[in-house]
Amino acid sequence: MDIRDYKLNPVYSAEAIAKRIDGLGIEINRHYKGEDLLVICVLKGAVLFFSDLVRRIEGNVELDFVRIASYGKSSTSSGSINFSKDLETSLEGKHVLVVEDVIDSGLSMRFLLGQFKARNPKSLKLAAFIDKRECCEADVVVDFTGFKSNDGFIVGYGLDYAESFRQLPGIYELELPS
Ligand code: IMP
Ligand code: MG
């Protein structure tokens, strides 16, 4: 099956995304009130969300990048997660905002936030572009949520299917061939 044969059903347009991120920027600025902030992008999926979001944040902002990889069945607790690229910055005494693309089971963020908490940040919060959870499953709190959605498998705006579709400016539901 060629990647070009998949059907993409529009979910959020580039305009709808930009409008929502304006709102998130306001929420974030209201919360931090111009305090120094370290914003961390979880590669690769969050890269477009992160680059749009940080441009709305006021004050002195530092950027860093992390990448995590899950081995085995990542949707079960038997799957193990570790860093395939760690931060270059210390979190000690800093206000830290982690920016992730999608929260599904919440396991990836439970791992990441647990690791980061142990590095003694002044505060640690999570912004997620999409929260797929029905309600508060797992013990991961999303402090700033772009959209709550359960549209099946989505691609675009940084999100991939087998490394394709990340560059699309909008979000689409991927219709798998029957
Ligand atoms: P979790 O550990 O189950 O919360 O998995 C979240 C990760 O799975 C996200 O960071 C994404 O990389 C990936 N993911 C989950 N759902 C989707 C989707 O619909 N499209 C693309 N990636 C997804
Ligand atoms: Mg991801």
CSV table of C-alpha atoms and ligand atoms in Angstrom, one decimal:
chain,number,residue,atom,x,y,z
A,1,MET,CA,0.0,0.0,0.0
A,2,ASP,CA,1.4,3.3,-1.0
A,3,ILE,CA,1.3,6.2,1.5
A,4,ARG,CA,-0.5,8.3,-1.2
A,5,ASP,CA,-3.5,5.9,-1.2
A,6,TYR,CA,-4.5,6.7,2.4
A,7,LYS,CA,-7.5,9.0,2.7
A,8,LEU,CA,-7.1,12.1,4.9
A,9,ASN,CA,-10.3,13.5,6.5
A,10,PRO,CA,-9.9,17.1,7.7
A,11,VAL,CA,-10.3,17.5,11.5
A,12,TYR,CA,-8.7,20.9,12.4
A,13,SER,CA,-7.7,23.5,9.7
A,14,ALA,CA,-4.5,25.5,10.0
A,15,GLU,CA,-6.8,28.5,10.8
A,16,ALA,CA,-8.6,26.7,13.6
A,17,ILE,CA,-5.2,25.6,15.0
A,18,ALA,CA,-3.8,29.1,14.9
A,19,LYS,CA,-6.9,30.5,16.7
A,20,ARG,CA,-6.6,27.8,19.5
A,21,ILE,CA,-2.9,28.5,19.9
A,22,ASP,CA,-3.6,32.2,20.4
A,23,GLY,CA,-5.9,31.2,23.3
A,24,LEU,CA,-3.3,28.9,24.7
A,25,GLY,CA,-0.7,31.6,24.6
A,26,ILE,CA,-3.0,33.9,26.6
A,27,GLU,CA,-3.5,31.1,29.2
A,28,ILE,CA,0.2,30.5,29.5
A,29,ASN,CA,1.1,34.2,29.7
A,30,ARG,CA,-1.5,34.7,32.3
A,31,HIS,CA,-0.1,31.8,34.4
A,32,TYR,CA,3.6,32.7,34.2
A,33,LYS,CA,3.2,36.5,34.3
A,34,GLY,CA,6.4,37.1,32.4
A,35,GLU,CA,8.6,34.9,34.6
A,36,ASP,CA,11.6,33.2,33.0
A,37,LEU,CA,10.5,29.9,31.4
A,38,LEU,CA,12.2,26.9,29.9
A,39,VAL,CA,10.0,25.4,27.2
A,40,ILE,CA,10.8,21.8,26.2
A,41,CYS,CA,9.8,20.3,22.9
A,42,VAL,CA,9.1,16.5,22.8
A,43,LEU,CA,10.5,15.5,19.4
A,44,LYS,CA,9.4,14.9,16.8
A,45,GLY,CA,5.6,15.1,17.0
A,46,ALA,CA,5.4,18.4,18.9
A,47,VAL,CA,7.8,20.4,16.7
A,48,LEU,CA,5.2,22.5,14.8
A,49,PHE,CA,3.0,23.0,17.9
A,50,PHE,CA,6.1,24.0,19.9
A,51,SER,CA,7.3,26.5,17.3
A,52,ASP,CA,3.9,28.2,17.0
A,53,LEU,CA,3.3,28.2,20.7
A,54,VAL,CA,6.7,29.6,21.8
A,55,ARG,CA,6.2,32.6,19.5
A,56,ARG,CA,3.1,33.6,21.7
A,57,ILE,CA,5.0,33.4,25.0
A,58,GLU,CA,6.1,36.6,26.6
A,59,GLY,CA,9.2,37.1,28.7
A,60,ASN,CA,12.5,35.4,28.8
A,61,VAL,CA,12.1,32.0,27.2
A,62,GLU,CA,14.8,29.3,26.9
A,63,LEU,CA,14.2,26.4,24.5
A,64,ASP,CA,15.3,22.8,24.7
A,65,PHE,CA,14.5,19.5,23.0
A,66,VAL,CA,14.1,15.9,24.2
A,67,ARG,CA,13.2,12.7,22.4
A,68,ILE,CA,11.9,9.5,24.0
A,69,ALA,CA,11.6,6.1,22.5
A,70,SER,CA,9.4,3.3,23.6
A,71,TYR,CA,10.3,-0.3,23.1
A,72,GLY,CA,7.9,-3.2,23.1
A,73,LYS,CA,4.2,-2.6,23.3
A,74,SER,CA,4.1,1.1,24.2
A,75,SER,CA,0.4,1.0,24.9
A,76,THR,CA,0.8,-1.3,27.8
A,77,SER,CA,2.8,-0.9,31.0
A,78,SER,CA,5.1,-3.7,29.9
A,79,GLY,CA,6.6,-1.3,27.2
A,80,SER,CA,9.7,0.4,28.4
A,81,ILE,CA,10.5,4.0,27.6
A,82,ASN,CA,13.8,5.8,27.7
A,83,PHE,CA,15.5,8.9,26.3
A,84,SER,CA,16.9,8.7,22.8
A,85,LYS,CA,17.9,12.4,23.1
A,86,ASP,CA,18.2,14.0,26.5
A,87,LEU,CA,18.1,17.8,27.3
A,88,GLU,CA,21.2,20.0,27.1
A,89,THR,CA,19.9,22.2,29.9
A,90,SER,CA,19.6,21.7,33.7
A,91,LEU,CA,16.1,22.0,35.1
A,92,GLU,CA,17.3,23.0,38.6
A,93,GLY,CA,15.3,25.9,40.0
A,94,LYS,CA,13.6,26.7,36.7
A,95,HIS,CA,9.9,27.1,35.6
A,96,VAL,CA,9.6,24.3,33.0
A,97,LEU,CA,6.9,23.8,30.5
A,98,VAL,CA,6.9,20.5,28.5
A,99,VAL,CA,5.2,20.6,25.1
A,100,GLU,CA,3.9,17.3,23.7
A,101,ASP,CA,1.8,16.4,20.7
A,102,VAL,CA,-0.7,13.8,21.8
A,103,ILE,CA,-1.6,12.2,25.2
A,104,ASP,CA,-3.1,8.8,24.6
A,105,SER,CA,-2.5,6.3,27.4
A,106,GLY,CA,-0.4,9.0,29.2
A,107,LEU,CA,2.5,6.5,29.7
A,108,SER,CA,5.1,8.5,27.7
A,109,MET,CA,4.4,11.7,29.7
A,110,ARG,CA,4.2,9.8,33.0
A,111,PHE,CA,7.7,8.6,32.3
A,112,LEU,CA,9.0,12.0,31.2
A,113,LEU,CA,7.5,14.1,33.9
A,114,GLY,CA,8.7,11.6,36.5
A,115,GLN,CA,12.2,11.9,35.2
A,116,PHE,CA,12.1,15.7,35.0
A,117,LYS,CA,10.5,16.1,38.5
A,118,ALA,CA,13.6,14.4,40.0
A,119,ARG,CA,15.8,17.1,38.4
A,120,ASN,CA,14.3,19.7,40.8
A,121,PRO,CA,12.6,22.3,38.6
A,122,LYS,CA,10.9,25.2,40.4
A,123,SER,CA,7.7,24.2,38.6
A,124,LEU,CA,6.8,21.6,36.0
A,125,LYS,CA,3.8,21.9,33.7
A,126,LEU,CA,2.6,20.1,30.6
A,127,ALA,CA,1.0,21.6,27.4
A,128,ALA,CA,-0.4,19.0,25.0
A,129,PHE,CA,-1.8,19.8,21.6
A,130,ILE,CA,-4.3,16.9,21.7
A,131,ASP,CA,-5.6,15.0,24.7
A,132,LYS,CA,-7.3,11.8,23.5
A,133,ARG,CA,-8.3,10.6,27.0
A,134,GLU,CA,-12.0,10.5,27.8
A,135,CYS,CA,-11.3,11.7,31.3
A,136,CYS,CA,-8.4,11.8,33.6
A,137,GLU,CA,-7.1,8.2,32.9
A,138,ALA,CA,-3.6,7.7,34.2
A,139,ASP,CA,-2.2,10.1,36.6
A,140,VAL,CA,-1.0,12.7,34.1
A,141,VAL,CA,-2.4,16.2,34.4
A,142,VAL,CA,-2.4,18.3,31.2
A,143,ASP,CA,-2.1,21.9,32.4
A,144,PHE,CA,-2.7,23.5,28.9
A,145,THR,CA,-4.7,21.5,26.4
A,146,GLY,CA,-5.0,22.5,22.7
A,147,PHE,CA,-7.9,20.2,21.8
A,148,LYS,CA,-9.7,17.3,23.5
A,149,SER,CA,-10.4,14.8,20.7
A,150,ASN,CA,-10.9,11.2,20.0
A,151,ASP,CA,-11.0,11.1,16.2
A,152,GLY,CA,-9.1,7.9,15.8
A,153,PHE,CA,-5.6,8.1,14.3
A,154,ILE,CA,-4.7,11.6,13.4
A,155,VAL,CA,-1.8,13.0,11.3
A,156,GLY,CA,-0.4,16.4,10.2
A,157,TYR,CA,0.8,19.4,12.1
A,158,GLY,CA,3.8,17.4,13.3
A,159,LEU,CA,2.0,14.1,13.8
A,160,ASP,CA,3.0,11.2,11.6
A,161,TYR,CA,2.0,7.8,10.3
A,162,ALA,CA,5.2,5.9,9.6
A,163,GLU,CA,7.1,9.2,9.4
A,164,SER,CA,4.8,10.7,6.7
A,165,PHE,CA,2.3,13.6,6.9
A,166,ARG,CA,4.2,15.6,9.6
A,167,GLN,CA,4.5,18.7,7.3
A,168,LEU,CA,0.8,19.1,6.7
A,169,PRO,CA,-0.4,22.5,8.2
A,170,GLY,CA,-3.7,21.0,9.4
A,171,ILE,CA,-4.8,17.9,11.3
A,172,TYR,CA,-6.4,15.0,9.5
A,173,GLU,CA,-7.9,11.7,10.5
A,174,LEU,CA,-6.2,8.9,8.6
A,175,GLU,CA,-8.6,6.5,7.0
A,176,LEU,CA,-7.0,3.1,6.9
A,177,PRO,CA,-7.7,1.1,3.7
A,178,SER,CA,-10.3,-1.6,4.3
B,1,IMP,P1,0.9,7.6,25.1
B,1,IMP,O1,2.2,7.3,25.8
B,1,IMP,O2,0.0,6.4,25.0
B,1,IMP,O3,0.2,8.8,25.8
B,1,IMP,O4,1.3,7.9,23.6
B,1,IMP,C1,1.4,9.2,23.1
B,1,IMP,C2,2.3,9.2,21.9
B,1,IMP,O5,1.7,8.3,20.9
B,1,IMP,C3,2.3,10.6,21.3
B,1,IMP,O6,3.4,11.3,21.7
B,1,IMP,C4,2.3,10.3,19.8
B,1,IMP,O7,3.7,10.2,19.4
B,1,IMP,C5,1.7,8.9,19.6
B,1,IMP,N1,0.3,9.0,19.2
B,1,IMP,C6,-0.8,8.6,19.9
B,1,IMP,N2,-1.9,8.8,19.2
B,1,IMP,C7,-1.5,9.3,18.0
B,1,IMP,C8,-2.2,9.7,16.7
B,1,IMP,O8,-3.4,9.7,16.6
B,1,IMP,N3,-1.4,10.2,15.7
B,1,IMP,C9,0.0,10.2,15.8
B,1,IMP,N4,0.6,9.9,16.9
B,1,IMP,C10,-0.1,9.4,18.0
B,2,MG,MG,5.2,11.7,20.6
